[in-house]
Coordinates of N, CA and C and ligand atoms in Angstrom, one line a residue:
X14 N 0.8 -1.2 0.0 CA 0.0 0.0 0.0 C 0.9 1.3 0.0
X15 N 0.9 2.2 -0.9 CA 1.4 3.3 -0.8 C 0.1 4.6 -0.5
X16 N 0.5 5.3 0.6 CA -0.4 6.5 0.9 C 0.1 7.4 -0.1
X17 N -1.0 8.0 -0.6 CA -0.7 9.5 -1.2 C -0.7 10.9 0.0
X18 N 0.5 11.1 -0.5 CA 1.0 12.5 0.7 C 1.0 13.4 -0.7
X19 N 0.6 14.4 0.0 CA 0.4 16.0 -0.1 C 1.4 16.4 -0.1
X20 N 2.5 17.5 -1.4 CA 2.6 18.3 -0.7 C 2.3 19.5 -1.3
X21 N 2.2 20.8 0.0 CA 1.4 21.6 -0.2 C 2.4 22.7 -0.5
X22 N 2.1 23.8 -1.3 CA 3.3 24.4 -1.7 C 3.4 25.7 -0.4
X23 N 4.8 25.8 -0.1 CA 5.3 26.7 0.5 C 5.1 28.2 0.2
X24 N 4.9 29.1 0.7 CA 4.3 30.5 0.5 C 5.0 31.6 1.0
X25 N 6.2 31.6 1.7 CA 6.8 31.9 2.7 C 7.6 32.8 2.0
X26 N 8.5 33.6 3.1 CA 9.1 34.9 2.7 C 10.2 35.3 4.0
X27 N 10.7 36.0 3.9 CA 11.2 36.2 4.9 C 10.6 36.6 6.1
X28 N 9.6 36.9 6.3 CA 8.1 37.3 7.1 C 7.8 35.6 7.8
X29 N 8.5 34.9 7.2 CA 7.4 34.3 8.2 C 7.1 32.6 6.9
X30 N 6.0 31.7 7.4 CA 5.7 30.9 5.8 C 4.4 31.2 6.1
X31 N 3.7 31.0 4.5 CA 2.4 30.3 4.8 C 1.8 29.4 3.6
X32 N 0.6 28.7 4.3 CA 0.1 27.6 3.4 C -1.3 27.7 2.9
X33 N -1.7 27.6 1.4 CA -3.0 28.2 1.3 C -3.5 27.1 0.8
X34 N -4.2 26.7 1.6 CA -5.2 25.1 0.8 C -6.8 25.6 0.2
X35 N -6.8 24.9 -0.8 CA -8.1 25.1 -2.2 C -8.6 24.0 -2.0
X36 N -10.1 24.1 -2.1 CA -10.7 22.8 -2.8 C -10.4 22.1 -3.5
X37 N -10.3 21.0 -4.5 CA -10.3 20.5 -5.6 C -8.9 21.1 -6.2
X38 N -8.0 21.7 -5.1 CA -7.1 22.0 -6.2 C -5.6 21.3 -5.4
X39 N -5.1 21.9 -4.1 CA -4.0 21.2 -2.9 C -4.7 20.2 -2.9
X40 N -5.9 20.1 -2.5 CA -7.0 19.2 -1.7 C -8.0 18.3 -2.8
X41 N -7.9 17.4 -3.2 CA -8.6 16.6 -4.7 C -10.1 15.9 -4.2
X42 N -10.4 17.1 -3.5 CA -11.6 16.7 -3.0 C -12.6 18.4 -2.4
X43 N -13.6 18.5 -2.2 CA -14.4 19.4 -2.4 C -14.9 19.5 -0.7
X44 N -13.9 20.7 0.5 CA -13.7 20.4 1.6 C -15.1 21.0 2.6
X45 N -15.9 20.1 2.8 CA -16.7 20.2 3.6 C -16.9 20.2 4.9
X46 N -15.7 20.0 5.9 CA -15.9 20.0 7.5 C -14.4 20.2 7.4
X47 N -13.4 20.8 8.3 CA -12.3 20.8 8.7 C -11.9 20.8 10.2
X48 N -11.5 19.9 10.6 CA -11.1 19.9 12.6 C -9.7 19.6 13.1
X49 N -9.8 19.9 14.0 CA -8.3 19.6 14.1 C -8.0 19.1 16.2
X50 N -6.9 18.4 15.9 CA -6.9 17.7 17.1 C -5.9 18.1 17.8
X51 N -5.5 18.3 19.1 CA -4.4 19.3 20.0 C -4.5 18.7 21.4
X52 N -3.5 19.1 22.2 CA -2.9 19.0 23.2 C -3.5 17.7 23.9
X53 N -3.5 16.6 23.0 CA -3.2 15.0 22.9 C -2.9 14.5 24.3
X54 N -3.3 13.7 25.0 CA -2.1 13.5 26.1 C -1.6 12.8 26.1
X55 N -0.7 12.7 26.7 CA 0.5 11.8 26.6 C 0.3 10.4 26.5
X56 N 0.9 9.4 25.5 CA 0.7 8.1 25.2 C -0.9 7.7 25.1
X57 N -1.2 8.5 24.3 CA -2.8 8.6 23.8 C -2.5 8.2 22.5
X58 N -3.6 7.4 22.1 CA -3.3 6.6 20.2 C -4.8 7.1 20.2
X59 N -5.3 7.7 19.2 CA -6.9 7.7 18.7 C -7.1 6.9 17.4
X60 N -8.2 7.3 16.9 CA -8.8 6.6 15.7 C -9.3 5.6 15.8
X61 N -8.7 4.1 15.5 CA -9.7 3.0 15.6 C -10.5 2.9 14.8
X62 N -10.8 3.6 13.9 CA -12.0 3.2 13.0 C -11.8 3.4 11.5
X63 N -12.5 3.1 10.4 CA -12.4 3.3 9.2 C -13.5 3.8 8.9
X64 N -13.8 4.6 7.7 CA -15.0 5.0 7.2 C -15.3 4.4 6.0
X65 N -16.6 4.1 5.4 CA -17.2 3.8 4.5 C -17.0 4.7 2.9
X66 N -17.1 5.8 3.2 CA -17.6 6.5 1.7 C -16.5 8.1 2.3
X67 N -15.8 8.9 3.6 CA -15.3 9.9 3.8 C -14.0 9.9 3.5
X68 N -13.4 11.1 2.5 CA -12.0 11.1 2.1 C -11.8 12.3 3.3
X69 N -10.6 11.9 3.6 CA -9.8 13.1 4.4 C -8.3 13.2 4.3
X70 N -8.1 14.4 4.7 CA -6.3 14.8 4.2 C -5.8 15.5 5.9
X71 N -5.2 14.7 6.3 CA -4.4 15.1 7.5 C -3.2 16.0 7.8
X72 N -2.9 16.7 8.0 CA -1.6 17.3 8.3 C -1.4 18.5 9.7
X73 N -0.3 17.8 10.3 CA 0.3 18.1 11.6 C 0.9 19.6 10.9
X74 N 0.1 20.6 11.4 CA 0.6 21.9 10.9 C 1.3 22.8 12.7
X75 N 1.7 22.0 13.7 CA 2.3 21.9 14.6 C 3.1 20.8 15.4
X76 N 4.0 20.3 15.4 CA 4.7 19.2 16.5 C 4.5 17.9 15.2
X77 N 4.5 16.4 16.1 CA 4.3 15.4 15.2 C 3.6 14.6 15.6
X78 N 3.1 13.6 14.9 CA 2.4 12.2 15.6 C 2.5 11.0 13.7
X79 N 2.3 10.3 14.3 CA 2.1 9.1 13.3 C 0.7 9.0 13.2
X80 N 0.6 8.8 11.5 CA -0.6 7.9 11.4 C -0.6 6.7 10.3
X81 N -1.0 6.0 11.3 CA -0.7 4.0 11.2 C -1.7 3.6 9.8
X82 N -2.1 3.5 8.6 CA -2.7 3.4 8.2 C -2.9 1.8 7.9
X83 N -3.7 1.1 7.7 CA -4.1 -0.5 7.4 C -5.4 -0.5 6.4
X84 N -5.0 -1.0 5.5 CA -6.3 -1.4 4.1 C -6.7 -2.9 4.2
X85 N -6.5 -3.6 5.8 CA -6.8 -5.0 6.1 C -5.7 -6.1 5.4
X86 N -4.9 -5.6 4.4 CA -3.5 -6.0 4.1 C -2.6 -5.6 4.8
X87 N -2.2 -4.5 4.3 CA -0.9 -4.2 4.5 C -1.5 -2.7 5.5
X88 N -0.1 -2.5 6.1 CA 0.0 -1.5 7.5 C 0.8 -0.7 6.9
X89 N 0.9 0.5 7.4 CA 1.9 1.6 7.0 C 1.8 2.6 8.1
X90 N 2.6 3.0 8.5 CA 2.7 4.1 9.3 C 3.8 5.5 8.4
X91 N 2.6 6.6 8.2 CA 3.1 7.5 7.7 C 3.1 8.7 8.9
X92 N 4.8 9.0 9.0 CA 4.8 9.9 10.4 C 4.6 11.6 9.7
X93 N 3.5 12.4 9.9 CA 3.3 13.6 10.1 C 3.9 14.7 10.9
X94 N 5.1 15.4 10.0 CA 5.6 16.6 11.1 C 6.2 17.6 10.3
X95 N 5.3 17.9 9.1 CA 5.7 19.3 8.6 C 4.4 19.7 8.1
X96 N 4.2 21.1 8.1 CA 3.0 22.2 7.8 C 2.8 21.7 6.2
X97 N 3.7 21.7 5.5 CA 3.7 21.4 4.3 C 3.2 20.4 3.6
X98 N 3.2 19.2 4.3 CA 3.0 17.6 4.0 C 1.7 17.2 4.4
X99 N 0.7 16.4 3.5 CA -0.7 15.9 4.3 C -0.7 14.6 3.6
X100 N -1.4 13.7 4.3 CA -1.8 12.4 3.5 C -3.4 12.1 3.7
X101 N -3.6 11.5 2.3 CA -4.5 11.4 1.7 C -5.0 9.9 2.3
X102 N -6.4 10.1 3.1 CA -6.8 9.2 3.9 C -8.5 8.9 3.2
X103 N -8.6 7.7 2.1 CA -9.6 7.0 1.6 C -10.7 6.4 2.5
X104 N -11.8 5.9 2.2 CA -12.6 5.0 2.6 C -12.0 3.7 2.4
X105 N -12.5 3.1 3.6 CA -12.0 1.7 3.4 C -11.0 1.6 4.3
X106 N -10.3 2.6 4.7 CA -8.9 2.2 5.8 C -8.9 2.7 6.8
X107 N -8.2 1.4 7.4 CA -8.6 1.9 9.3 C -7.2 3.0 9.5
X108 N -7.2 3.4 10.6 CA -6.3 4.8 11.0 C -6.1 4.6 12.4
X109 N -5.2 4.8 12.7 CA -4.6 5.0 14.4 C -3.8 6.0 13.9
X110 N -4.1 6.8 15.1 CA -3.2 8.0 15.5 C -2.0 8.0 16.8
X111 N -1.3 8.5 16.8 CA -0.2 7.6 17.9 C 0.6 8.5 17.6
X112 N 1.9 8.3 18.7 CA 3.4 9.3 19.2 C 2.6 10.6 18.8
X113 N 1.5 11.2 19.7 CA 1.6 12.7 19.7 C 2.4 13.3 20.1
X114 N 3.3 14.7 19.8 CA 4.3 15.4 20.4 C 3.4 16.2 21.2
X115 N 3.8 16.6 22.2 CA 3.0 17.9 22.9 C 2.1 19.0 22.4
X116 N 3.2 19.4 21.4 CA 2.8 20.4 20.8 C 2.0 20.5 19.3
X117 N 1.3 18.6 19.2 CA 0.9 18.2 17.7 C 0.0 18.9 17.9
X118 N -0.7 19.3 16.8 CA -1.8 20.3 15.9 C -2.2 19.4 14.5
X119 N -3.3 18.7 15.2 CA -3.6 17.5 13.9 C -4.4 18.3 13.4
X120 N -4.5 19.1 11.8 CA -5.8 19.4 11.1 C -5.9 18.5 10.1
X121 N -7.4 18.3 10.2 CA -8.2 17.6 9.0 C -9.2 18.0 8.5
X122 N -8.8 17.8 7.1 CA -9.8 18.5 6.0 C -10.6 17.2 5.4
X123 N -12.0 17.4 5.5 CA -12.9 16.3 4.8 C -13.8 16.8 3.7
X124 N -14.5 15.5 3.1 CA -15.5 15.9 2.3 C -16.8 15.7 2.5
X125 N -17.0 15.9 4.0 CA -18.6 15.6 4.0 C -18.6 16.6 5.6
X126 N -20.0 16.6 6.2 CA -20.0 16.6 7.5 C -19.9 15.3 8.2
X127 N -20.0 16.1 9.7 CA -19.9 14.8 10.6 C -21.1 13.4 10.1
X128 N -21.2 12.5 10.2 CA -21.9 11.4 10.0 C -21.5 10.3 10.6
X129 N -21.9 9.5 12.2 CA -21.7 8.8 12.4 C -22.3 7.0 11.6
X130 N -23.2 7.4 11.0 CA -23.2 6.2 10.4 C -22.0 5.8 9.5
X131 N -21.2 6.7 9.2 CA -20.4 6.4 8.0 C -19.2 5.7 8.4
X132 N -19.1 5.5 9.9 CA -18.3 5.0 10.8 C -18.1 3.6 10.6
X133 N -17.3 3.0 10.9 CA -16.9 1.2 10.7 C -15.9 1.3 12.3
X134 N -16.2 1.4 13.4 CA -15.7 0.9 14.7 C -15.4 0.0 14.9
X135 N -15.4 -1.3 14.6 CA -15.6 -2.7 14.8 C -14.4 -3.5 13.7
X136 N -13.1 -3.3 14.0 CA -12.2 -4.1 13.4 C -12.6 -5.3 12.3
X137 N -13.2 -6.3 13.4 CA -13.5 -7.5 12.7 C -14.2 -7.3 11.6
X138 N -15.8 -6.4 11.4 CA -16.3 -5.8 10.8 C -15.9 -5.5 9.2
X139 N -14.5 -4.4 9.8 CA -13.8 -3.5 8.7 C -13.2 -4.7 8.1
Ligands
TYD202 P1 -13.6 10.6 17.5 O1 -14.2 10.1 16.3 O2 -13.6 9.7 18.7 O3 -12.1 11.1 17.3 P2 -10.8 10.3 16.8 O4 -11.3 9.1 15.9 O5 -10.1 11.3 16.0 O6 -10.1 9.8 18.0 O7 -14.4 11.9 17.9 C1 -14.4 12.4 19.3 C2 -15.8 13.0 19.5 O8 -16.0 14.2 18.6 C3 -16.9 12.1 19.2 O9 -17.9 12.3 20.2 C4 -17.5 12.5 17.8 C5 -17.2 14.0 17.8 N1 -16.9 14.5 16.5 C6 -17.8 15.5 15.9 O10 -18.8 15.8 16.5 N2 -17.5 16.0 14.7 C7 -16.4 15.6 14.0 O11 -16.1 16.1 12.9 C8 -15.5 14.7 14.6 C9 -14.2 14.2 13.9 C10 -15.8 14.2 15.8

């Protein structure tokens, strides 16, 4: 399994950087909810679940954390720790999130709202 990672282009100047994410354009998907996950605590792994039909694009635009990805084959852990870098997270694959740094700043950009039914919790299940 190869993840598709993002990268997003750099914007920066001597001022400072910045990163400007588009719909359908950084982002190959049409971004309808965006959240983001912070001050993690220590030796905390989230996720556990897969979704059905929700694409989302992750990127640690503060500190780092891993995300474990599994397509019920193959496992991959793609570690997240630059503003610049996102990976491209399909239906169908489970996700753990794990090694937060203190200071991680997980944002995620999706294509839908929240929807719990679209959820797959249940390993065996997935
Ligand atoms: P959860 O799915 O457990 O987070 P993770 O899989 O990243 O560990 O979400 C935590 C809570 O937040 C849960 O009650 C569902 C709620 N939630 C929303 O209401 N909207 C959202 O967009 C997300 C991602 C979660």
């Amino acid at each position: 399994m190869n993840p598709t990672i993002i990268d997003f282009k750099p914007l920066g100047d001597d001022r400072g950087h910045l990163v400007a994410v588009e719909s359908g354009n950084s982002i190959p998907f049409d971004i309808q909810r965006v959240y983001y996950i912070y001050e993690t605590a220590e030796g905390v792994d989230r996720g556990f679940h897969a979704h059905k039909a929700l694409n989302q694009v992750a990127v640690a635009i503060s500190g780092s954390c891993d995300m474990v990805l599994d397509d019920g084959k193959d496992k991959v852990t793609v570690p997240l720790n630059s503003p610049t870098e996102g990976v491209l997270i399909g239906p169908g694959m489970w996700r753990v999130m794990s090694n937060f740094s203190k200071d991680c700043v997980l944002l995620v950009f999706a294509d839908a709202h929240y929807d719990e039914s679209d959820y797959i919790r249940d390993y065996d299940a997935f």
